[in-house]
Every structure is written in structure tokens, then in C-alpha cells.
């Protein structure tokens, strides 16, 4: 039987005491007492009329819950559990863990972590060097293109002074004059 | 009362299971023997089908074996066990909700080969009273089953096991005041649903959880 609170208990305690019930699967034969058989005021100390009504309702519900069937656990459950565990163990041993499980196993991760890290660092270093060289090459090309851009544009050639300046710069080398003189009869 | 009071012994047996030595199966068997009744009863209250509760209890203890590596000595064994039981029970209820099916075993109550387990002592009860009582029990079960899962679990664990409010709160993943509130509200709903049936025999099927 469930222990009852002594008279004069805290109001909240009687409710929680009723919630705990009087019967369980460990004691399936004891019938739950009906609400009518319980003198609420006597068992739970001095209660207000409102509390007494609530207590009686709680006890009535407890009586109803006490009518619910009891499931008796099978006597061979432990043996069945051990059989099941042994069967699962055998299955695991026969088939072994899947390659994915092995890959994901802690041992594999620990063992593979260092080479994986080193490999990753090497790849990153190589990629870094290649990109640096590529960047340098691009900068050089850009610089060369910038130098070519300083030549006067086509518009500048329309300017007579500019053309004259270009002609003045175009002086023939003495060796060229000699060569042209030597080739003179052939050309004619 | 219902479940056995938990002792340090349970934690010790569980640690043996966790270590997985040659005595692990024996330790598991001891734990099953000690806790099978409250676990089966809890599952039966939640499902409620005795055979399915037994089958699920088998799965609960097998899962206990598989989850042994996660067991910490700081955690109470009962909390660990009932958390597994509740989770598996929830999975089963969700599966049922997804694939509703009519159980062929539901007529066990009238079948001579499967005596009605719900009736405790029918020696001095007339057939009429027996029938009325059977009907009342089915209504109580229906009202209980229609409660939200947390309310039902809190009521069952509180009434039918020796777990403290702290342990129940841990299993439900709530605080102690919230657990007490769940019990209070659940019992209130049960009273409201059953009252008209008890007074006039009128029964309105509750909305399912």
C-alpha cells in the first residue's frame, strides 16, 4: 500500500500523494480502494471543502486507473534478450562492418588524419607557388603593354608636325647608303 | 509498489555490461530480471497491447545492450533505461500513425485461447458486470491513449513506477514543475472525459493524440 501523508500535511502534498497511486505491476493483486471508501478528511488532514471535492475526484480517478489491466512480463524475457544479443553479435561477426563503417571508424580517422593533413598542406603549397608565378607573369605582361601604349596614336600621324618629326628621326645608317649604292645598277 | 527501488547495484551491473567482458551477458540478464516488469508495464500502458509490449520490451533491452557504451555512472540507471523505452515507444506510435492498421489481436478479450488479461478476478462477478467493467476499462484506456504523449507518459511513470519527479522530468526532458503540470493537466482531462460516461453512459470519442 502507498504510504499516506499524516494529518496536517501541506495542501500540495496530498495531491502528489494521490498521483503516486496505490497499486502497480509489482503488486497486481491488490485492488484499488474505491473513492467512497476513503475518508478524505481523515487521511489527508484538514482540507477546505473545495480541496476535499478535488481530492475525492482525484481518488475516483485513481480508482479508475487502478482498474486498468496489468501486463505481466514473460518469465523468459531475459533468455530471449540474450538470444537476440547473441544473434546480433553473430550477424555482425559474419558480415563484418561495411567498408563505409570501417572508413568512418575512429581508428581509421585517427590513423588517416596525419597523412591527410600533410597531403593537404603540400597541395596547398604547390597551388600557392603556381598562382604566385602566374600572377608575376601577368604583372610583367601588363607592364609591357603599358610601355607600348606610350607610342603616339593614329591621330598624331595626321598632324604634320608630328610626321615631320618622325621623318627627321628616320636617318639612314652609312652602311645602308653603301648597300643601296651597290645595289643601284641591279635595281635599274 | 511497482518498480523496484533502484540501487547502486543496477549501476554496477550496467558498468559490467558496458565493459563487455565475459560476465556482460550475465549482468544484462540480471538487469532484465530486475526491470522487465516496470518496462513491460510502461510499454503496455502506452501501446496498449500486451504482446506488442513484450516484443517492444525485448527491443528495449537489446537496445540497452547496444547503448551500453553511452552509459555514464553519473546517470541513474532507471532514467537511462526508461529514456530508451520511451524513445522506442514513441517511434512505434509514430509508425502506427503513419501506417494505421487494424490489429487482428484486438479480439483477444473474447477469445477462449487468449483470456482477457484485463479482468483481475471474475469469481464473484456476474457476466453482466464483467461486460460493463470491460467496457469501462476500454473507455479508460481510450481516454488515456488520447492524451498527449508527454502527459500520458508522466502520469504512467508517476503512478506505476517508483521514479521520482526529478527522474521523470529527466526522462521527459522537462523541469520538475513542468512535469507536475503535465500530470495535473493530464489527470484533469481524464476526469473531464470520463465523467459523462460514468454518470450517464454517454461517451464522446476523444480526439486522438
mmCIF file of N, CA and C in Angstrom, chain B residues 24-147:
data_model
loop_
_atom_site.group_PDB
_atom_site.id
_atom_site.type_symbol
_atom_site.label_atom_id
_atom_site.label_comp_id
_atom_site.label_asym_id
_atom_site.label_seq_id
_atom_site.Cartn_x
_atom_site.Cartn_y
_atom_site.Cartn_z
ATOM 1 N N UNK B 24 29.402 -9.932 -19.035
ATOM 2 C CA UNK B 24 28.422 -8.929 -19.504
ATOM 3 C C UNK B 24 27.039 -9.534 -19.751
ATOM 4 N N UNK B 25 26.949 -10.700 -20.404
ATOM 5 C CA UNK B 25 25.610 -11.273 -20.611
ATOM 6 C C UNK B 25 24.887 -11.568 -19.296
ATOM 7 N N UNK B 26 25.641 -12.033 -18.317
ATOM 8 C CA UNK B 26 25.033 -12.338 -17.019
ATOM 9 C C UNK B 26 24.519 -11.040 -16.362
ATOM 10 N N UNK B 27 25.326 -9.993 -16.481
ATOM 11 C CA UNK B 27 24.909 -8.700 -15.920
ATOM 12 C C UNK B 27 23.647 -8.189 -16.604
ATOM 13 N N UNK B 28 23.605 -8.368 -17.928
ATOM 14 C CA UNK B 28 22.418 -7.929 -18.669
ATOM 15 C C UNK B 28 21.192 -8.730 -18.227
ATOM 16 N N UNK B 29 21.385 -10.026 -18.079
ATOM 17 C CA UNK B 29 20.268 -10.888 -17.652
ATOM 18 C C UNK B 29 19.738 -10.449 -16.287
ATOM 19 N N UNK B 30 20.630 -10.072 -15.406
ATOM 20 C CA UNK B 30 20.212 -9.614 -14.063
ATOM 21 C C UNK B 30 19.386 -8.338 -14.175
ATOM 22 N N UNK B 31 19.860 -7.424 -15.003
ATOM 23 C CA UNK B 31 19.127 -6.161 -15.175
ATOM 24 C C UNK B 31 17.743 -6.402 -15.782
ATOM 25 N N UNK B 32 17.701 -7.311 -16.752
ATOM 26 C CA UNK B 32 16.403 -7.625 -17.378
ATOM 27 C C UNK B 32 15.459 -8.190 -16.325
ATOM 28 N N UNK B 33 15.962 -9.109 -15.522
ATOM 29 C CA UNK B 33 15.118 -9.720 -14.488
ATOM 30 C C UNK B 33 14.590 -8.668 -13.513
ATOM 31 N N UNK B 34 15.427 -7.737 -13.153
ATOM 32 C CA UNK B 34 15.031 -6.718 -12.170
ATOM 33 C C UNK B 34 14.053 -5.697 -12.743
ATOM 34 N N UNK B 35 14.214 -5.353 -14.025
ATOM 35 C CA UNK B 35 13.460 -4.223 -14.582
ATOM 36 C C UNK B 35 12.416 -4.608 -15.617
ATOM 37 N N UNK B 36 12.283 -5.881 -15.931
ATOM 38 C CA UNK B 36 11.362 -6.255 -17.012
ATOM 39 C C UNK B 36 9.917 -5.886 -16.690
ATOM 40 N N UNK B 37 9.502 -6.064 -15.447
ATOM 41 C CA UNK B 37 8.111 -5.808 -15.092
ATOM 42 C C UNK B 37 7.719 -4.329 -15.264
ATOM 43 N N UNK B 38 8.460 -3.387 -14.674
ATOM 44 C CA UNK B 38 8.081 -1.985 -14.906
ATOM 45 C C UNK B 38 8.167 -1.550 -16.362
ATOM 46 N N UNK B 39 9.148 -2.108 -17.093
ATOM 47 C CA UNK B 39 9.293 -1.713 -18.501
ATOM 48 C C UNK B 39 8.119 -2.241 -19.330
ATOM 49 N N UNK B 40 7.806 -3.520 -19.151
ATOM 50 C CA UNK B 40 6.683 -4.106 -19.899
ATOM 51 C C UNK B 40 5.391 -3.377 -19.547
ATOM 52 N N UNK B 41 5.225 -3.088 -18.267
ATOM 53 C CA UNK B 41 4.011 -2.403 -17.829
ATOM 54 C C UNK B 41 3.907 -0.996 -18.443
ATOM 55 N N UNK B 42 5.006 -0.294 -18.446
ATOM 56 C CA UNK B 42 5.023 1.052 -19.026
ATOM 57 C C UNK B 42 4.670 0.999 -20.517
ATOM 58 N N UNK B 43 5.259 0.041 -21.226
ATOM 59 C CA UNK B 43 5.000 -0.077 -22.663
ATOM 60 C C UNK B 43 3.551 -0.482 -22.921
ATOM 61 N N UNK B 44 3.042 -1.349 -22.057
ATOM 62 C CA UNK B 44 1.658 -1.807 -22.194
ATOM 63 C C UNK B 44 0.674 -0.649 -21.990
ATOM 64 N N UNK B 45 0.968 0.223 -21.056
ATOM 65 C CA UNK B 45 0.112 1.383 -20.810
ATOM 66 C C UNK B 45 0.133 2.341 -22.010
ATOM 67 N N UNK B 46 1.247 2.375 -22.703
ATOM 68 C CA UNK B 46 1.384 3.332 -23.797
ATOM 69 C C UNK B 46 0.852 2.795 -25.115
ATOM 70 N N UNK B 47 0.875 1.466 -25.322
ATOM 71 C CA UNK B 47 0.523 0.982 -26.663
ATOM 72 C C UNK B 47 -0.972 0.761 -26.952
ATOM 73 N N UNK B 48 -1.831 0.193 -26.183
ATOM 74 C CA UNK B 48 -1.635 -0.811 -25.159
ATOM 75 C C UNK B 48 -2.033 -2.198 -25.692
ATOM 76 N N UNK B 49 -1.070 -3.004 -25.944
ATOM 77 C CA UNK B 49 -1.268 -4.368 -26.418
ATOM 78 C C UNK B 49 -0.197 -5.209 -25.739
ATOM 79 N N UNK B 50 -0.629 -6.212 -24.991
ATOM 80 C CA UNK B 50 0.304 -6.966 -24.151
ATOM 81 C C UNK B 50 1.418 -7.624 -24.969
ATOM 82 N N UNK B 51 1.036 -8.231 -26.108
ATOM 83 C CA UNK B 51 2.053 -8.934 -26.903
ATOM 84 C C UNK B 51 3.047 -7.958 -27.531
ATOM 85 N N UNK B 52 2.506 -6.839 -28.002
ATOM 86 C CA UNK B 52 3.407 -5.843 -28.596
ATOM 87 C C UNK B 52 4.306 -5.217 -27.531
ATOM 88 N N UNK B 53 3.750 -5.076 -26.330
ATOM 89 C CA UNK B 53 4.557 -4.533 -25.228
ATOM 90 C C UNK B 53 5.721 -5.484 -24.910
ATOM 91 N N UNK B 54 5.449 -6.778 -24.947
ATOM 92 C CA UNK B 54 6.517 -7.768 -24.696
ATOM 93 C C UNK B 54 7.584 -7.691 -25.790
ATOM 94 N N UNK B 55 7.099 -7.631 -27.044
ATOM 95 C CA UNK B 55 8.049 -7.565 -28.167
ATOM 96 C C UNK B 55 8.905 -6.302 -28.084
ATOM 97 N N UNK B 56 8.252 -5.207 -27.730
ATOM 98 C CA UNK B 56 8.987 -3.945 -27.644
ATOM 99 C C UNK B 56 9.953 -3.955 -26.450
ATOM 100 N N UNK B 57 9.553 -4.624 -25.382
ATOM 101 C CA UNK B 57 10.446 -4.740 -24.213
ATOM 102 C C UNK B 57 11.727 -5.480 -24.608
ATOM 103 N N UNK B 58 11.566 -6.493 -25.450
ATOM 104 C CA UNK B 58 12.734 -7.242 -25.952
ATOM 105 C C UNK B 58 13.672 -6.287 -26.706
ATOM 106 N N UNK B 59 13.072 -5.427 -27.514
ATOM 107 C CA UNK B 59 13.878 -4.469 -28.280
ATOM 108 C C UNK B 59 14.532 -3.451 -27.329
ATOM 109 N N UNK B 60 13.784 -3.040 -26.295
ATOM 110 C CA UNK B 60 14.318 -2.063 -25.332
ATOM 111 C C UNK B 60 15.583 -2.619 -24.668
ATOM 112 N N UNK B 61 15.528 -3.858 -24.210
ATOM 113 C CA UNK B 61 16.693 -4.418 -23.514
ATOM 114 C C UNK B 61 17.844 -4.718 -24.490
ATOM 115 N N UNK B 62 17.496 -5.067 -25.734
ATOM 116 C CA UNK B 62 18.559 -5.255 -26.731
ATOM 117 C C UNK B 62 19.240 -3.909 -27.010
ATOM 118 N N UNK B 63 18.412 -2.867 -27.062
ATOM 119 C CA UNK B 63 18.953 -1.524 -27.285
ATOM 120 C C UNK B 63 19.807 -1.074 -26.101
ATOM 121 N N UNK B 64 19.391 -1.510 -24.907
ATOM 122 C CA UNK B 64 20.170 -1.199 -23.699
ATOM 123 C C UNK B 64 21.587 -1.760 -23.844
ATOM 124 N N UNK B 65 21.673 -2.972 -24.357
ATOM 125 C CA UNK B 65 22.964 -3.627 -24.594
ATOM 126 C C UNK B 65 23.793 -2.833 -25.607
ATOM 127 N N UNK B 66 23.120 -2.445 -26.689
ATOM 128 C CA UNK B 66 23.838 -1.714 -27.753
ATOM 129 C C UNK B 66 24.282 -0.327 -27.283
ATOM 130 N N UNK B 67 23.465 0.282 -26.413
ATOM 131 C CA UNK B 67 23.767 1.653 -25.970
ATOM 132 C C UNK B 67 24.637 1.688 -24.719
ATOM 133 N N UNK B 68 25.085 0.541 -24.277
ATOM 134 C CA UNK B 68 25.827 0.472 -23.008
ATOM 135 C C UNK B 68 27.053 1.387 -23.005
ATOM 136 N N UNK B 69 27.674 1.537 -24.179
ATOM 137 C CA UNK B 69 28.884 2.361 -24.259
ATOM 138 C C UNK B 69 28.600 3.812 -23.875
ATOM 139 N N UNK B 70 27.344 4.239 -24.059
ATOM 140 C CA UNK B 70 26.997 5.636 -23.767
ATOM 141 C C UNK B 70 26.597 5.844 -22.306
ATOM 142 N N UNK B 71 26.507 4.761 -21.552
ATOM 143 C CA UNK B 71 26.057 4.890 -20.165
ATOM 144 C C UNK B 71 27.143 5.531 -19.292
ATOM 145 N N UNK B 72 26.735 6.532 -18.524
ATOM 146 C CA UNK B 72 27.653 7.194 -17.596
ATOM 147 C C UNK B 72 27.228 6.850 -16.173
ATOM 148 N N UNK B 73 28.193 6.597 -15.339
ATOM 149 C CA UNK B 73 27.889 6.203 -13.955
ATOM 150 C C UNK B 73 27.138 7.325 -13.228
ATOM 151 N N UNK B 74 27.329 8.561 -13.701
ATOM 152 C CA UNK B 74 26.652 9.685 -13.041
ATOM 153 C C UNK B 74 25.146 9.668 -13.285
ATOM 154 N N UNK B 75 24.731 9.016 -14.364
ATOM 155 C CA UNK B 75 23.295 8.963 -14.681
ATOM 156 C C UNK B 75 22.650 7.793 -13.953
ATOM 157 N N UNK B 76 21.428 7.998 -13.526
ATOM 158 C CA UNK B 76 20.723 6.896 -12.865
ATOM 159 C C UNK B 76 20.332 5.872 -13.909
ATOM 160 N N UNK B 77 20.453 4.601 -13.534
ATOM 161 C CA UNK B 77 20.156 3.540 -14.492
ATOM 162 C C UNK B 77 18.697 3.594 -14.951
ATOM 163 N N UNK B 78 17.783 3.828 -14.003
ATOM 164 C CA UNK B 78 16.356 3.839 -14.347
ATOM 165 C C UNK B 78 16.048 4.917 -15.389
ATOM 166 N N UNK B 79 16.679 6.067 -15.246
ATOM 167 C CA UNK B 79 16.458 7.159 -16.198
ATOM 168 C C UNK B 79 16.958 6.753 -17.585
ATOM 169 N N UNK B 80 18.139 6.129 -17.597
ATOM 170 C CA UNK B 80 18.744 5.672 -18.854
ATOM 171 C C UNK B 80 17.815 4.657 -19.540
ATOM 172 N N UNK B 81 17.345 3.696 -18.753
ATOM 173 C CA UNK B 81 16.504 2.627 -19.296
ATOM 174 C C UNK B 81 15.164 3.163 -19.797
ATOM 175 N N UNK B 82 14.504 3.983 -18.986
ATOM 176 C CA UNK B 82 13.191 4.467 -19.382
ATOM 177 C C UNK B 82 13.263 5.496 -20.518
ATOM 178 N N UNK B 83 14.395 6.155 -20.656
ATOM 179 C CA UNK B 83 14.556 7.055 -21.804
ATOM 180 C C UNK B 83 14.585 6.222 -23.093
ATOM 181 N N UNK B 84 15.295 5.102 -23.052
ATOM 182 C CA UNK B 84 15.327 4.202 -24.216
ATOM 183 C C UNK B 84 13.909 3.685 -24.492
ATOM 184 N N UNK B 85 13.236 3.246 -23.415
ATOM 185 C CA UNK B 85 11.886 2.686 -23.568
ATOM 186 C C UNK B 85 10.938 3.722 -24.164
ATOM 187 N N UNK B 86 11.024 4.930 -23.666
ATOM 188 C CA UNK B 86 10.115 5.986 -24.155
ATOM 189 C C UNK B 86 10.395 6.312 -25.625
ATOM 190 N N UNK B 87 11.671 6.412 -25.983
ATOM 191 C CA UNK B 87 12.010 6.728 -27.371
ATOM 192 C C UNK B 87 11.522 5.652 -28.336
ATOM 193 N N UNK B 88 11.721 4.386 -27.949
ATOM 194 C CA UNK B 88 11.272 3.297 -28.818
ATOM 195 C C UNK B 88 9.749 3.270 -28.912
ATOM 196 N N UNK B 89 9.118 3.569 -27.791
ATOM 197 C CA UNK B 89 7.660 3.615 -27.759
ATOM 198 C C UNK B 89 7.140 4.731 -28.676
ATOM 199 N N UNK B 90 7.795 5.868 -28.607
ATOM 200 C CA UNK B 90 7.418 6.997 -29.470
ATOM 201 C C UNK B 90 7.569 6.622 -30.941
ATOM 202 N N UNK B 91 8.677 5.950 -31.264
ATOM 203 C CA UNK B 91 8.894 5.511 -32.651
ATOM 204 C C UNK B 91 7.760 4.606 -33.106
ATOM 205 N N UNK B 92 7.380 3.689 -32.236
ATOM 206 C CA UNK B 92 6.318 2.738 -32.563
ATOM 207 C C UNK B 92 4.987 3.468 -32.773
ATOM 208 N N UNK B 93 4.695 4.426 -31.900
ATOM 209 C CA UNK B 93 3.441 5.178 -32.029
ATOM 210 C C UNK B 93 3.437 6.009 -33.312
ATOM 211 N N UNK B 94 4.608 6.570 -33.657
ATOM 212 C CA UNK B 94 4.698 7.352 -34.898
ATOM 213 C C UNK B 94 4.519 6.442 -36.106
ATOM 214 N N UNK B 95 5.140 5.261 -36.020
ATOM 215 C CA UNK B 95 4.998 4.297 -37.126
ATOM 216 C C UNK B 95 3.534 3.913 -37.314
ATOM 217 N N UNK B 96 2.848 3.719 -36.202
ATOM 218 C CA UNK B 96 1.430 3.365 -36.268
ATOM 219 C C UNK B 96 0.602 4.492 -36.864
ATOM 220 N N UNK B 97 0.973 5.712 -36.506
ATOM 221 C CA UNK B 97 0.226 6.860 -37.033
ATOM 222 C C UNK B 97 0.419 6.977 -38.544
ATOM 223 N N UNK B 98 1.642 6.614 -38.999
ATOM 224 C CA UNK B 98 1.919 6.692 -40.440
ATOM 225 C C UNK B 98 1.242 5.561 -41.203
ATOM 226 N N UNK B 99 1.254 4.368 -40.594
ATOM 227 C CA UNK B 99 0.677 3.183 -41.244
ATOM 228 C C UNK B 99 -0.408 2.593 -40.353
ATOM 229 N N UNK B 100 -1.557 3.234 -40.257
ATOM 230 C CA UNK B 100 -2.604 2.689 -39.399
ATOM 231 C C UNK B 100 -3.099 1.344 -39.944
ATOM 232 N N UNK B 101 -3.267 0.405 -39.027
ATOM 233 C CA UNK B 101 -3.727 -0.932 -39.429
ATOM 234 C C UNK B 101 -4.607 -1.494 -38.336
ATOM 235 N N UNK B 102 -5.543 -2.320 -38.732
ATOM 236 C CA UNK B 102 -6.422 -2.965 -37.751
ATOM 237 C C UNK B 102 -5.719 -4.207 -37.232
ATOM 238 N N UNK B 103 -5.563 -4.266 -35.898
ATOM 239 C CA UNK B 103 -4.863 -5.407 -35.320
ATOM 240 C C UNK B 103 -5.784 -6.618 -35.261
ATOM 241 N N UNK B 104 -5.249 -7.731 -35.699
ATOM 242 C CA UNK B 104 -6.029 -8.967 -35.643
ATOM 243 C C UNK B 104 -6.115 -9.500 -34.218
ATOM 244 N N UNK B 105 -5.286 -8.958 -33.356
ATOM 245 C CA UNK B 105 -5.255 -9.455 -31.971
ATOM 246 C C UNK B 105 -6.221 -8.709 -31.061
ATOM 247 N N UNK B 106 -6.925 -7.745 -31.598
ATOM 248 C CA UNK B 106 -7.751 -6.921 -30.721
ATOM 249 C C UNK B 106 -8.913 -7.671 -30.094
ATOM 250 N N UNK B 107 -9.285 -8.807 -30.686
ATOM 251 C CA UNK B 107 -10.422 -9.550 -30.158
ATOM 252 C C UNK B 107 -10.026 -10.558 -29.096
ATOM 253 N N UNK B 108 -8.808 -10.451 -28.590
ATOM 254 C CA UNK B 108 -8.343 -11.406 -27.577
ATOM 255 C C UNK B 108 -9.272 -11.516 -26.381
ATOM 256 N N UNK B 109 -9.936 -10.414 -26.030
ATOM 257 C CA UNK B 109 -10.754 -10.399 -24.835
ATOM 258 C C UNK B 109 -11.854 -11.431 -24.860
ATOM 259 N N UNK B 110 -12.362 -11.728 -26.057
ATOM 260 C CA UNK B 110 -13.473 -12.666 -26.145
ATOM 261 C C UNK B 110 -13.018 -14.061 -26.532
ATOM 262 N N UNK B 111 -11.757 -14.189 -26.765
ATOM 263 C CA UNK B 111 -11.250 -15.456 -27.275
ATOM 264 C C UNK B 111 -10.846 -16.368 -26.117
ATOM 265 N N UNK B 112 -11.323 -17.594 -26.163
ATOM 266 C CA UNK B 112 -11.010 -18.514 -25.046
ATOM 267 C C UNK B 112 -9.529 -18.862 -24.986
ATOM 268 N N UNK B 113 -8.894 -18.900 -26.152
ATOM 269 C CA UNK B 113 -7.475 -19.255 -26.164
ATOM 270 C C UNK B 113 -6.597 -18.104 -25.668
ATOM 271 N N UNK B 114 -7.154 -16.895 -25.709
ATOM 272 C CA UNK B 114 -6.419 -15.722 -25.209
ATOM 273 C C UNK B 114 -7.258 -15.053 -24.140
ATOM 274 N N UNK B 115 -7.200 -15.521 -22.926
ATOM 275 C CA UNK B 115 -8.054 -14.962 -21.879
ATOM 276 C C UNK B 115 -7.855 -13.469 -21.709
ATOM 277 N N UNK B 116 -8.921 -12.825 -21.344
ATOM 278 C CA UNK B 116 -8.920 -11.374 -21.187
ATOM 279 C C UNK B 116 -8.070 -10.997 -19.997
ATOM 280 N N UNK B 117 -6.885 -10.457 -20.233
ATOM 281 C CA UNK B 117 -5.960 -10.162 -19.138
ATOM 282 C C UNK B 117 -6.443 -9.023 -18.266
ATOM 283 N N UNK B 118 -7.388 -8.264 -18.828
ATOM 284 C CA UNK B 118 -7.765 -7.055 -18.120
ATOM 285 C C UNK B 118 -8.562 -7.333 -16.854
ATOM 286 N N UNK B 119 -9.238 -8.427 -16.815
ATOM 287 C CA UNK B 119 -10.087 -8.721 -15.666
ATOM 288 C C UNK B 119 -9.269 -9.435 -14.601
ATOM 289 N N UNK B 120 -9.260 -8.872 -13.453
ATOM 290 C CA UNK B 120 -8.400 -9.425 -12.405
ATOM 291 C C UNK B 120 -9.008 -10.638 -11.724
ATOM 292 N N UNK B 121 -10.223 -10.495 -11.255
ATOM 293 C CA UNK B 121 -10.814 -11.593 -10.506
ATOM 294 C C UNK B 121 -12.305 -11.628 -10.836
ATOM 295 N N UNK B 122 -12.688 -12.622 -11.585
ATOM 296 C CA UNK B 122 -14.073 -12.664 -12.045
ATOM 297 C C UNK B 122 -14.897 -13.706 -11.291
ATOM 298 N N UNK B 123 -14.349 -14.177 -10.188
ATOM 299 C CA UNK B 123 -15.011 -15.291 -9.498
ATOM 300 C C UNK B 123 -16.416 -14.946 -8.994
ATOM 301 N N UNK B 124 -16.545 -13.740 -8.444
ATOM 302 C CA UNK B 124 -17.835 -13.407 -7.867
ATOM 303 C C UNK B 124 -18.519 -12.277 -8.619
ATOM 304 N N UNK B 125 -18.221 -12.181 -9.907
ATOM 305 C CA UNK B 125 -18.778 -11.106 -10.715
ATOM 306 C C UNK B 125 -19.655 -11.717 -11.797
ATOM 307 N N UNK B 126 -20.849 -11.163 -11.970
ATOM 308 C CA UNK B 126 -21.755 -11.706 -12.981
ATOM 309 C C UNK B 126 -21.258 -11.323 -14.371
ATOM 310 N N UNK B 127 -21.803 -12.037 -15.339
ATOM 311 C CA UNK B 127 -21.374 -11.795 -16.730
ATOM 312 C C UNK B 127 -21.683 -10.369 -17.146
ATOM 313 N N UNK B 128 -22.824 -9.867 -16.654
ATOM 314 C CA UNK B 128 -23.236 -8.512 -16.994
ATOM 315 C C UNK B 128 -22.243 -7.479 -16.445
ATOM 316 N N UNK B 129 -21.923 -7.683 -15.187
ATOM 317 C CA UNK B 129 -20.968 -6.764 -14.533
ATOM 318 C C UNK B 129 -19.600 -6.851 -15.219
ATOM 319 N N UNK B 130 -19.269 -8.078 -15.578
ATOM 320 C CA UNK B 130 -17.982 -8.314 -16.246
ATOM 321 C C UNK B 130 -17.912 -7.527 -17.560
ATOM 322 N N UNK B 131 -19.020 -7.551 -18.272
ATOM 323 C CA UNK B 131 -19.080 -6.860 -19.553
ATOM 324 C C UNK B 131 -18.989 -5.336 -19.349
ATOM 325 N N UNK B 132 -19.744 -4.895 -18.347
ATOM 326 C CA UNK B 132 -19.738 -3.450 -18.050
ATOM 327 C C UNK B 132 -18.336 -2.987 -17.664
ATOM 328 N N UNK B 133 -17.716 -3.812 -16.855
ATOM 329 C CA UNK B 133 -16.378 -3.460 -16.388
ATOM 330 C C UNK B 133 -15.389 -3.441 -17.547
ATOM 331 N N UNK B 134 -15.524 -4.431 -18.428
ATOM 332 C CA UNK B 134 -14.661 -4.496 -19.603
ATOM 333 C C UNK B 134 -14.817 -3.251 -20.460
ATOM 334 N N UNK B 135 -16.067 -2.819 -20.576
ATOM 335 C CA UNK B 135 -16.346 -1.625 -21.391
ATOM 336 C C UNK B 135 -15.738 -0.383 -20.729
ATOM 337 N N UNK B 136 -15.893 -0.302 -19.415
ATOM 338 C CA UNK B 136 -15.331 0.843 -18.681
ATOM 339 C C UNK B 136 -13.814 0.888 -18.843
ATOM 340 N N UNK B 137 -13.213 -0.293 -18.718
ATOM 341 C CA UNK B 137 -11.748 -0.364 -18.860
ATOM 342 C C UNK B 137 -11.321 0.105 -20.249
ATOM 343 N N UNK B 138 -12.091 -0.302 -21.254
ATOM 344 C CA UNK B 138 -11.711 0.107 -22.617
ATOM 345 C C UNK B 138 -11.867 1.623 -22.778
ATOM 346 N N UNK B 139 -12.850 2.215 -22.089
ATOM 347 C CA UNK B 139 -13.031 3.673 -22.165
ATOM 348 C C UNK B 139 -11.882 4.392 -21.453
ATOM 349 N N UNK B 140 -11.483 3.850 -20.324
ATOM 350 C CA UNK B 140 -10.347 4.472 -19.597
ATOM 351 C C UNK B 140 -9.096 4.401 -20.467
ATOM 352 N N UNK B 141 -8.905 3.226 -21.077
ATOM 353 C CA UNK B 141 -7.743 3.056 -21.960
ATOM 354 C C UNK B 141 -7.788 4.025 -23.121
ATOM 355 N N UNK B 142 -8.983 4.198 -23.669
ATOM 356 C CA UNK B 142 -9.159 5.090 -24.816
ATOM 357 C C UNK B 142 -8.846 6.533 -24.409
ATOM 358 N N UNK B 143 -9.359 6.921 -23.252
ATOM 359 C CA UNK B 143 -9.120 8.288 -22.768
ATOM 360 C C UNK B 143 -7.634 8.509 -22.497
ATOM 361 N N UNK B 144 -6.994 7.488 -21.940
ATOM 362 C CA UNK B 144 -5.559 7.585 -21.633
ATOM 363 C C UNK B 144 -4.739 7.664 -22.926
ATOM 364 N N UNK B 145 -5.141 6.840 -23.884
ATOM 365 C CA UNK B 145 -4.402 6.805 -25.155
ATOM 366 C C UNK B 145 -4.538 8.119 -25.921
ATOM 367 N N UNK B 146 -5.663 8.820 -25.682
ATOM 368 C CA UNK B 146 -5.900 10.072 -26.419
ATOM 369 C C UNK B 146 -5.136 11.256 -25.838
ATOM 370 N N UNK B 147 -4.555 11.072 -24.671
ATOM 371 C CA UNK B 147 -3.785 12.170 -24.065
ATOM 372 C C UNK B 147 -2.523 12.436 -24.882
#
